[in-house]
CSV table of C-alpha atoms and ligand atoms in Angstrom, one decimal:
chain,number,residue,atom,x,y,z
A,44,MET,CA,112.6,61.0,109.2
A,45,THR,CA,114.9,63.6,110.8
A,46,LEU,CA,113.9,67.2,110.3
A,47,ARG,CA,116.3,69.4,108.4
A,48,PRO,CA,117.6,72.4,110.4
A,49,ILE,CA,116.3,75.8,109.4
A,50,GLU,CA,119.8,77.1,108.8
A,51,GLU,CA,120.5,74.3,106.3
A,52,GLN,CA,117.3,75.0,104.3
A,53,LEU,CA,118.0,78.7,104.4
A,54,ALA,CA,121.5,78.2,103.2
A,55,ARG,CA,120.2,76.2,100.2
A,56,VAL,CA,117.7,79.0,99.4
A,57,LEU,CA,120.3,81.8,99.7
A,58,ALA,CA,122.8,79.9,97.6
A,59,ALA,CA,120.3,80.0,94.7
A,60,VAL,CA,120.0,83.8,94.9
A,61,ARG,CA,121.8,85.7,92.1
A,62,PRO,CA,123.4,89.0,92.7
A,63,PRO,CA,121.2,92.0,92.1
A,64,ALA,CA,120.9,93.7,88.8
A,65,LEU,CA,121.5,97.5,89.0
A,66,GLU,CA,119.8,100.5,87.5
A,67,ARG,CA,120.4,104.2,87.9
A,68,VAL,CA,117.5,106.3,89.1
A,69,PRO,CA,117.1,110.0,90.1
A,70,LEU,CA,116.9,110.6,93.8
A,71,ALA,CA,113.2,111.4,93.6
A,72,GLU,CA,112.5,107.9,92.4
A,73,ALA,CA,114.9,106.1,94.8
A,74,SER,CA,112.7,106.0,97.9
A,75,GLY,CA,112.6,102.4,99.2
A,76,ARG,CA,115.3,101.2,96.9
A,77,VAL,CA,118.6,99.6,98.0
A,78,LEU,CA,121.8,101.4,97.2
A,79,ALA,CA,123.9,99.1,95.0
A,80,GLU,CA,127.2,101.0,95.1
A,81,PRO,CA,128.7,103.2,97.9
A,82,ALA,CA,127.5,106.8,97.4
A,83,LEU,CA,130.4,109.3,97.4
A,84,ALA,CA,129.9,113.0,98.2
A,85,ARG,CA,130.2,115.3,95.1
A,86,ASN,CA,130.5,118.3,97.4
A,87,ALA,CA,131.6,118.7,100.9
A,88,VAL,CA,128.9,119.2,103.5
A,89,PRO,CA,128.7,122.0,104.4
A,90,PRO,CA,130.2,123.1,101.1
A,91,PHE,CA,131.7,126.3,102.6
A,92,ASP,CA,132.2,127.8,106.0
A,93,ASN,CA,128.9,129.4,106.9
A,94,SER,CA,127.2,131.1,109.8
A,95,ALA,CA,125.1,129.1,112.3
A,96,MET,CA,123.4,132.2,113.6
A,97,ASP,CA,121.9,135.5,112.5
A,98,GLY,CA,124.3,138.2,113.7
A,99,PHE,CA,127.7,139.6,112.9
A,100,ALA,CA,130.8,138.1,111.4
A,101,VAL,CA,133.8,139.4,113.4
A,102,ARG,CA,137.5,139.1,113.9
A,103,PHE,CA,137.8,137.2,117.1
A,104,ALA,CA,140.7,139.3,118.3
A,105,ASP,CA,138.6,142.5,118.1
A,106,VAL,CA,136.0,141.2,120.5
A,107,ALA,CA,137.9,138.7,122.7
A,108,ASP,CA,137.6,141.1,125.7
A,109,ALA,CA,134.0,142.3,125.2
A,110,GLY,CA,131.7,142.1,128.1
A,111,PRO,CA,128.6,143.9,129.5
A,112,GLU,CA,130.9,146.3,131.4
A,113,HIS,CA,133.2,147.0,128.4
A,114,PRO,CA,131.2,146.7,125.2
A,115,VAL,CA,133.1,146.8,121.9
A,116,THR,CA,131.7,148.8,119.1
A,117,LEU,CA,132.3,147.6,115.5
A,118,ARG,CA,131.5,149.4,112.2
A,119,VAL,CA,129.2,147.4,109.9
A,120,VAL,CA,130.8,147.4,106.5
A,121,ALA,CA,128.7,144.8,104.6
A,122,ASP,CA,125.5,142.8,104.8
A,123,VAL,CA,125.7,139.1,103.8
A,124,PRO,CA,122.4,137.2,103.5
A,125,ALA,CA,122.1,133.5,102.8
A,126,GLY,CA,122.8,132.8,99.1
A,127,SER,CA,125.1,135.8,98.8
A,128,ALA,CA,128.5,135.3,97.1
A,129,LEU,CA,130.0,138.4,98.8
A,130,ASP,CA,133.3,138.1,100.5
A,131,PRO,CA,133.7,141.6,102.0
A,132,ALA,CA,137.1,142.7,103.4
A,133,ILE,CA,136.8,143.2,107.2
A,134,GLY,CA,139.4,145.3,108.8
A,135,GLN,CA,140.2,145.8,112.4
A,136,GLY,CA,137.2,147.3,114.3
A,137,GLU,CA,134.9,146.2,111.4
A,138,THR,CA,132.2,143.6,111.0
A,139,ALA,CA,129.6,142.3,108.5
A,140,ARG,CA,126.1,141.6,109.3
A,141,ILE,CA,125.4,138.0,108.4
A,142,MET,CA,122.4,135.6,108.3
A,143,THR,CA,122.2,131.9,109.0
A,144,GLY,CA,123.7,129.8,106.1
A,145,ALA,CA,125.5,132.7,104.5
A,146,PRO,CA,129.3,132.3,103.7
A,147,VAL,CA,131.5,133.6,106.5
A,148,PRO,CA,133.8,136.3,105.1
A,149,THR,CA,137.4,135.1,104.7
A,150,ASP,CA,138.6,137.9,107.1
A,151,ALA,CA,136.2,136.8,109.9
A,152,ASP,CA,136.7,133.9,112.3
A,153,ALA,CA,133.7,134.0,114.6
A,154,ILE,CA,130.0,135.0,114.7
A,155,VAL,CA,128.4,137.2,117.3
A,156,PRO,CA,124.7,136.5,117.4
A,157,PHE,CA,122.3,139.5,117.5
A,158,GLU,CA,121.4,138.4,121.1
A,159,ASP,CA,124.9,139.3,122.2
A,160,THR,CA,124.8,142.9,120.9
A,161,ALA,CA,123.1,146.0,122.4
A,162,GLY,CA,121.1,146.8,119.2
A,163,GLY,CA,120.2,143.4,118.0
A,164,LEU,CA,118.7,143.1,114.5
A,165,ALA,CA,116.8,146.4,114.9
A,166,ASP,CA,120.0,148.4,115.0
A,167,SER,CA,122.4,146.4,112.9
A,168,LEU,CA,123.3,148.2,109.7
A,169,ALA,CA,125.6,150.9,111.0
A,170,SER,CA,127.3,149.6,114.0
A,171,ALA,CA,127.3,146.6,116.3
A,172,VAL,CA,127.8,147.0,120.1
A,173,VAL,CA,129.2,143.6,121.2
A,174,LEU,CA,128.3,142.8,124.9
A,175,ALA,CA,129.8,139.3,125.1
A,176,ALA,CA,133.0,137.8,123.8
A,177,PRO,CA,132.6,134.7,121.6
A,178,ARG,CA,133.8,131.6,123.7
A,179,ARG,CA,136.5,130.9,121.2
A,180,ARG,CA,137.7,131.4,117.6
A,181,GLY,CA,135.3,129.7,115.1
A,182,VAL,CA,132.3,129.9,117.3
A,183,HIS,CA,128.9,129.7,115.4
A,184,VAL,CA,130.9,128.9,112.2
A,185,ARG,CA,129.8,125.7,110.6
A,186,ALA,CA,133.0,124.5,109.0
A,187,ALA,CA,133.2,123.3,105.4
A,188,GLY,CA,133.3,119.5,105.3
A,189,GLU,CA,132.4,119.1,109.0
A,190,ASP,CA,129.7,116.6,108.1
A,191,VAL,CA,131.4,114.9,105.1
A,192,ALA,CA,134.4,115.8,102.9
A,193,ALA,CA,134.0,115.9,99.1
A,194,GLY,CA,134.8,112.4,97.7
A,195,SER,CA,134.0,110.6,101.0
A,196,GLU,CA,131.4,108.0,101.5
A,197,VAL,CA,127.9,109.3,102.4
A,198,LEU,CA,126.3,105.8,102.6
A,199,PRO,CA,127.6,102.3,101.9
A,200,ALA,CA,126.1,99.9,99.4
A,201,GLY,CA,123.3,97.7,100.8
A,202,ILE,CA,121.4,100.5,102.6
A,203,ARG,CA,117.7,101.0,102.0
A,204,LEU,CA,117.0,104.6,101.0
A,205,GLY,CA,114.4,106.3,103.1
A,206,ALA,CA,113.7,110.0,103.8
A,207,ARG,CA,116.8,110.5,105.9
A,208,GLN,CA,119.1,108.8,103.5
A,209,LEU,CA,117.8,110.7,100.5
A,210,SER,CA,118.3,114.0,102.2
A,211,ALA,CA,121.9,113.0,103.1
A,212,LEU,CA,122.6,112.1,99.4
A,213,ALA,CA,121.0,115.3,98.1
A,214,SER,CA,123.0,117.5,100.5
A,215,ALA,CA,126.2,115.8,99.1
A,216,GLY,CA,125.3,116.9,95.6
A,217,ILE,CA,124.2,113.4,94.4
A,218,ALA,CA,121.5,113.6,91.8
A,219,GLN,CA,121.1,109.9,90.9
A,220,VAL,CA,122.1,106.6,92.5
A,221,ALA,CA,122.7,103.0,91.4
A,222,VAL,CA,120.1,100.8,93.1
A,223,ALA,CA,119.1,97.2,92.9
A,224,ARG,CA,116.3,96.4,90.5
A,225,TRP,CA,113.1,95.6,92.3
A,226,PRO,CA,112.8,91.8,92.6
A,227,ARG,CA,109.7,90.6,90.7
A,228,VAL,CA,107.6,88.0,92.4
A,229,ALA,CA,104.6,85.9,91.4
A,230,VAL,CA,102.3,84.8,94.2
A,231,VAL,CA,100.2,81.6,93.6
A,232,ALA,CA,97.7,80.3,96.1
A,233,THR,CA,96.6,76.7,95.7
A,234,GLY,CA,93.5,74.9,96.9
A,235,SER,CA,90.2,73.8,95.5
A,236,GLU,CA,88.5,75.0,98.7
A,237,LEU,CA,89.4,78.6,98.1
A,238,VAL,CA,87.0,81.3,96.9
A,239,PRO,CA,87.6,85.1,96.6
A,240,PRO,CA,87.0,86.9,99.9
A,241,GLY,CA,83.4,88.1,100.2
A,242,GLN,CA,82.0,85.4,97.9
A,243,PRO,CA,79.2,83.4,99.6
A,244,LEU,CA,80.7,80.3,101.2
A,245,THR,CA,79.3,76.9,100.3
A,246,ARG,CA,80.0,73.8,102.4
A,247,GLY,CA,83.8,73.1,102.3
A,248,THR,CA,84.9,76.4,100.9
A,249,ILE,CA,86.8,79.2,102.7
A,250,PRO,CA,87.9,82.7,101.7
A,251,GLU,CA,91.3,82.8,100.0
A,252,SER,CA,93.6,84.9,102.2
A,253,ASN,CA,97.2,83.7,101.6
A,254,SER,CA,97.7,85.5,98.3
A,255,LEU,CA,97.0,88.8,100.0
A,256,LEU,CA,99.2,87.9,102.9
A,257,ILE,CA,102.1,86.9,100.7
A,258,ALA,CA,101.7,89.7,98.2
A,259,GLY,CA,101.7,92.2,101.2
A,260,LEU,CA,104.8,90.6,102.7
A,261,VAL,CA,106.5,90.8,99.3
A,262,ALA,CA,105.8,94.5,99.1
A,263,GLU,CA,106.9,95.1,102.6
A,264,THR,CA,110.2,93.4,101.7
A,265,GLY,CA,110.8,95.9,98.8
A,266,ALA,CA,109.8,93.7,95.9
A,267,GLU,CA,107.2,93.9,93.3
A,268,VAL,CA,104.2,91.5,92.8
A,269,VAL,CA,103.9,90.8,89.1
A,270,LEU,CA,101.2,88.1,89.3
A,271,ARG,CA,98.7,87.0,92.0
A,272,ARG,CA,96.4,84.1,91.3
A,273,THR,CA,94.7,81.1,92.8
A,274,VAL,CA,94.8,77.6,91.2
A,275,ASP,CA,92.9,74.5,92.2
A,276,ASP,CA,94.2,71.2,93.4
A,277,SER,CA,93.7,69.3,90.1
A,278,GLY,CA,95.5,70.0,86.8
A,279,ASP,CA,98.5,71.9,85.8
A,280,GLY,CA,97.8,75.2,87.5
A,281,PRO,CA,101.2,75.5,89.3
A,282,ALA,CA,103.2,74.7,86.1
A,283,GLU,CA,101.1,77.2,84.1
A,284,ALA,CA,101.7,79.8,86.7
A,285,VAL,CA,105.5,79.2,86.5
A,286,ALA,CA,105.4,79.6,82.7
A,287,LEU,CA,103.5,82.8,83.1
A,288,ALA,CA,105.8,84.1,85.8
A,289,ALA,CA,108.8,83.4,83.5
A,290,GLU,CA,107.1,85.4,80.7
A,291,LEU,CA,106.7,88.2,83.2
A,292,GLU,CA,110.4,88.0,84.0
A,293,ALA,CA,109.7,87.1,87.7
A,294,ASP,CA,112.7,86.4,89.9
A,295,ALA,CA,110.6,84.1,92.2
A,296,VAL,CA,107.3,82.3,92.5
A,297,VAL,CA,105.8,81.9,95.9
A,298,PHE,CA,103.2,79.1,96.2
A,299,SER,CA,101.1,78.5,99.2
A,300,GLY,CA,99.5,75.1,100.0
A,301,GLY,CA,99.9,71.8,98.2
A,302,VAL,CA,103.3,70.9,99.5
A,303,SER,CA,102.7,68.6,102.5
A,304,ALA,CA,101.8,64.9,102.8
A,305,GLY,CA,98.1,64.8,101.7
A,306,ALA,CA,96.5,63.2,98.7
A,307,TYR,CA,96.0,66.3,96.6
A,308,GLU,CA,99.2,68.2,96.9
A,309,VAL,CA,99.2,70.0,93.6
A,310,VAL,CA,102.5,71.9,93.9
A,311,ARG,CA,104.3,68.7,94.8
A,312,GLN,CA,102.6,66.7,92.0
A,313,CYS,CA,103.1,69.4,89.3
A,314,LEU,CA,106.6,70.6,90.1
A,315,GLY,CA,108.3,67.6,91.7
A,316,ASP,CA,111.0,67.8,89.1
A,317,ALA,CA,112.0,71.4,89.7
A,318,MET,CA,111.5,71.5,93.5
A,319,GLU,CA,112.6,69.6,96.5
A,320,PHE,CA,110.1,68.9,99.2
A,321,THR,CA,111.3,68.4,102.7
A,322,LYS,CA,110.5,68.7,106.4
A,323,VAL,CA,112.2,71.5,108.3
A,324,ALA,CA,112.7,71.6,112.1
A,325,MET,CA,110.3,74.5,112.7
A,326,GLN,CA,106.8,74.9,114.0
A,327,PRO,CA,104.7,76.0,112.2
A,328,GLY,CA,106.2,75.6,108.7
A,329,LYS,CA,107.4,72.0,108.7
A,330,PRO,CA,106.7,71.1,105.1
A,331,GLN,CA,108.7,73.2,102.7
A,332,GLY,CA,109.3,73.1,99.0
A,333,PHE,CA,112.1,74.9,97.2
A,334,GLY,CA,113.8,74.8,93.8
A,335,THR,CA,114.9,76.8,90.8
A,336,THR,CA,113.9,76.7,87.2
A,337,ALA,CA,116.6,76.2,84.6
A,338,ALA,CA,116.6,80.0,84.1
A,339,GLY,CA,117.3,80.5,87.8
A,340,MET,CA,113.8,81.6,88.9
A,341,LEU,CA,113.3,80.7,92.6
A,342,LEU,CA,110.3,78.5,93.4
A,343,PHE,CA,109.1,78.6,97.0
A,344,GLY,CA,106.5,76.1,98.2
A,345,LEU,CA,105.1,77.3,101.5
A,346,PRO,CA,102.6,75.3,103.5
A,347,GLY,CA,99.0,76.5,103.2
A,348,ASN,CA,98.0,77.2,106.8
A,349,PRO,CA,98.1,81.0,107.0
A,350,VAL,CA,100.4,81.2,110.1
A,351,SER,CA,102.7,78.6,108.5
A,352,ALA,CA,102.8,80.6,105.3
A,353,ALA,CA,103.5,83.8,107.1
A,354,VAL,CA,106.3,82.2,109.2
A,355,SER,CA,107.8,80.4,106.3
A,356,PHE,CA,107.9,83.7,104.3
A,357,GLU,CA,109.7,85.3,107.3
A,358,VAL,CA,112.2,82.6,107.6
A,359,PHE,CA,113.0,81.7,103.9
A,360,VAL,CA,111.4,84.1,101.4
A,361,ARG,CA,112.2,87.4,103.1
A,362,PRO,CA,116.0,86.8,103.4
A,363,ALA,CA,116.1,85.7,99.8
A,364,LEU,CA,114.2,88.8,98.6
A,365,LEU,CA,116.5,91.0,100.7
A,366,ARG,CA,119.6,89.3,99.3
A,367,MET,CA,118.3,89.8,95.8
A,368,GLN,CA,118.4,93.5,96.6
A,369,GLY,CA,121.9,93.4,98.1
A,370,VAL,CA,120.7,94.4,101.6
A,371,ILE,CA,123.5,94.1,104.1
A,372,GLU,CA,121.6,93.9,107.3
A,373,SER,CA,118.4,91.8,107.1
A,374,ALA,CA,117.9,90.9,110.8
A,375,ARG,CA,114.9,92.6,112.4
A,376,PRO,CA,115.1,94.3,115.7
A,377,ALA,CA,115.0,91.7,118.5
A,378,TRP,CA,114.4,91.9,122.2
A,379,ARG,CA,114.3,89.6,125.1
A,380,LEU,CA,111.1,89.9,127.1
A,381,PRO,CA,109.5,87.9,129.8
A,382,ALA,CA,106.6,85.6,128.7
A,383,GLY,CA,103.3,86.9,130.1
A,384,GLU,CA,101.9,83.3,130.1
A,385,SER,CA,103.0,79.7,129.7
A,386,TRP,CA,102.8,77.6,126.6
A,387,ARG,CA,104.3,74.4,125.1
A,388,SER,CA,106.6,74.0,122.1
A,389,ALA,CA,107.2,70.9,120.0
A,390,PRO,CA,110.5,69.2,120.8
A,391,GLY,CA,113.2,69.4,118.1
A,392,ARG,CA,111.4,72.2,116.3
A,393,ARG,CA,112.1,76.0,116.5
A,394,GLN,CA,108.8,77.6,117.4
A,395,TYR,CA,107.6,80.9,115.8
A,396,LEU,CA,104.7,82.2,117.9
A,397,PRO,CA,102.8,85.2,116.6
A,398,ALA,CA,102.7,87.5,119.6
A,399,VAL,CA,101.6,90.8,121.0
A,400,ILE,CA,103.5,92.8,123.5
A,401,ASP,CA,101.4,93.5,126.6
A,402,ARG,CA,102.4,97.0,127.8
A,403,SER,CA,99.8,97.3,130.6
A,404,ASP,CA,102.7,97.7,133.0
A,405,PRO,CA,104.9,100.1,131.0
A,406,ALA,CA,107.9,99.4,133.2
A,407,ARG,CA,107.6,95.7,132.5
A,408,PRO,CA,106.3,94.8,129.0
A,409,VAL,CA,105.6,91.0,128.6
A,410,VAL,CA,104.9,89.0,125.5
A,411,ARG,CA,101.8,86.9,124.9
A,412,SER,CA,100.4,84.7,122.1
A,413,ALA,CA,98.5,86.8,119.6
A,414,SER,CA,95.8,84.2,119.6
A,415,GLY,CA,94.9,84.2,123.3
A,416,GLY,CA,97.0,81.3,124.4
A,417,CYS,CA,96.4,79.2,121.3
A,418,SER,CA,99.1,78.5,118.8
A,419,GLY,CA,97.4,76.8,115.9
A,420,SER,CA,98.8,77.5,112.5
A,421,HIS,CA,95.3,78.0,111.1
A,422,LEU,CA,94.6,81.0,113.4
A,423,VAL,CA,94.7,83.6,110.7
A,424,VAL,CA,92.7,86.3,112.6
A,425,GLY,CA,95.0,86.1,115.5
A,426,LEU,CA,97.9,86.7,113.1
A,427,GLY,CA,96.1,90.0,112.2
A,428,GLY,CA,96.9,91.2,115.7
A,429,ALA,CA,100.5,90.0,115.9
A,430,GLU,CA,103.2,92.6,116.2
A,431,ALA,CA,106.1,90.1,116.8
A,432,TYR,CA,107.2,86.5,116.7
A,433,VAL,CA,108.4,84.8,119.8
A,434,ILE,CA,111.2,82.4,118.8
A,435,VAL,CA,111.5,79.4,121.1
A,436,PRO,CA,114.7,77.3,120.5
A,437,GLU,CA,114.4,73.6,119.3
A,438,ALA,CA,115.4,72.2,122.7
A,439,VAL,CA,112.8,74.1,124.7
A,440,THR,CA,109.5,72.2,125.2
A,441,ALA,CA,107.8,74.5,127.6
A,442,VAL,CA,107.8,78.3,128.2
A,443,GLU,CA,106.7,79.3,131.7
A,444,ALA,CA,105.3,82.7,132.6
A,445,GLY,CA,108.2,85.0,133.5
A,446,ASP,CA,110.8,83.1,131.3
A,447,LEU,CA,112.8,85.4,129.1
A,448,VAL,CA,112.1,84.7,125.4
A,449,ASP,CA,113.5,86.1,122.1
A,450,VAL,CA,111.1,88.5,120.4
A,451,VAL,CA,111.4,89.7,116.9
A,452,LEU,CA,109.5,92.8,116.1
A,453,LEU,CA,107.6,92.8,112.8
B,65,AMP,P1,97.6,72.7,102.5
B,65,AMP,O1,99.0,73.2,102.8
B,65,AMP,O2,97.2,73.0,101.1
B,65,AMP,O3,97.3,71.4,102.9
B,65,AMP,O4,96.6,73.7,103.3
B,65,AMP,C1,96.6,73.7,104.7
B,65,AMP,C2,95.5,74.5,105.3
B,65,AMP,O5,95.6,75.8,104.9
B,65,AMP,C3,94.1,74.0,104.8
B,65,AMP,O6,93.2,74.1,105.9
B,65,AMP,C4,93.8,75.0,103.7
B,65,AMP,O7,92.4,75.2,103.5
B,65,AMP,C5,94.4,76.3,104.2
B,65,AMP,N1,94.8,77.1,103.1
B,65,AMP,C6,95.6,76.8,102.1
B,65,AMP,N2,95.7,77.8,101.2
B,65,AMP,C7,95.0,78.8,101.7
B,65,AMP,C8,94.8,80.1,101.3
B,65,AMP,N3,95.3,80.6,100.1
B,65,AMP,N4,94.0,80.9,102.0
B,65,AMP,C9,93.5,80.5,103.2
B,65,AMP,N5,93.7,79.2,103.6
B,65,AMP,C10,94.4,78.4,102.9
B,66,MG,MG1,95.7,72.6,99.9
């Protein structure tokens, strides 16, 4: 059987994603959310011409010839602190003392900082002795609208809101924003061998780890985990979980395990009508299941090996969850780095190798397997040290030390 290209499987997944539902939230609740509409400035930034320095608001013409040899003395006629609404008239030979952020009087067109006067702050309420001419008109004046004009776009739709974005919106007078609803995701681990972590292991059992892995990846992708459970390999566990997820209004269910070619593939057996099971040209992560319920809930069937599950999430689930939020740019930062060791890659399959970046020579970082030269999809502890995936194209069967490879930072 020929393997399905990754892009083809991803296109099927993305085609099933519905456009995000919106909600309006105050800025203080918008951290981590994705902007659903362009945000337009309600006020200009800065809202008015204001001083960039503590000093004196002057008429440029009065002080254009000032210098240490020929100081110009101005009479201080007003004092304008930040927050003041004053707009004092400033006649020829006059000035107003002004603080950073205060509105520049209409009659003034430059600021002389205290540092350029003889008296500085200490002697600033009666007269100002200017020792240096401003370089030009407008100097140290922050112009209204210099950052953004009222009505202009502050941020486009599809941007995830973090600290810097929220402060930009706040400064533009925006109090609430339209954001995508958090996607709701159910995470279901399958396997009769799985016991909760920490429980004593009997022969044949292992600690269940994929549900934490996937729930964590869901959260990192900006979605909410509404259900996390483990079901065994007999019975209707997967179908019951889908019914419960629907009650919880989940947008997606992510299964791990039970999708490949063994005898007890419970996801396959239970959900064969709703999902398609296929083999994708990747390593790890070859067996993949995907489908939708009649109501449009996405069903992902990821292979159970932990590295396979992590890579499958990266390749198929993450892009879907980001699209559900309307994110415009979902690619992660990528580098090309020399391989620090050699390894093999299966022909005809794109390899995703959990990797670490070896910075022992800071001038020449190299990339290595996170599992010390091994690449087994069961090496879950090695995954714990991974900071990147190396992506090796389908046609490449061997990477030699020194070869440049594509590295995606996690
Ligand atoms: P499967 O895809 O169900 O055939 O599982 C493949 C391998 O992954 C088996 O060795 C399983 O024991 C292991 N595995 C499956 N699910 C989990 C899980 N939730 N936590 C840890 N290992 C798992
Ligand atoms: Mg299994």
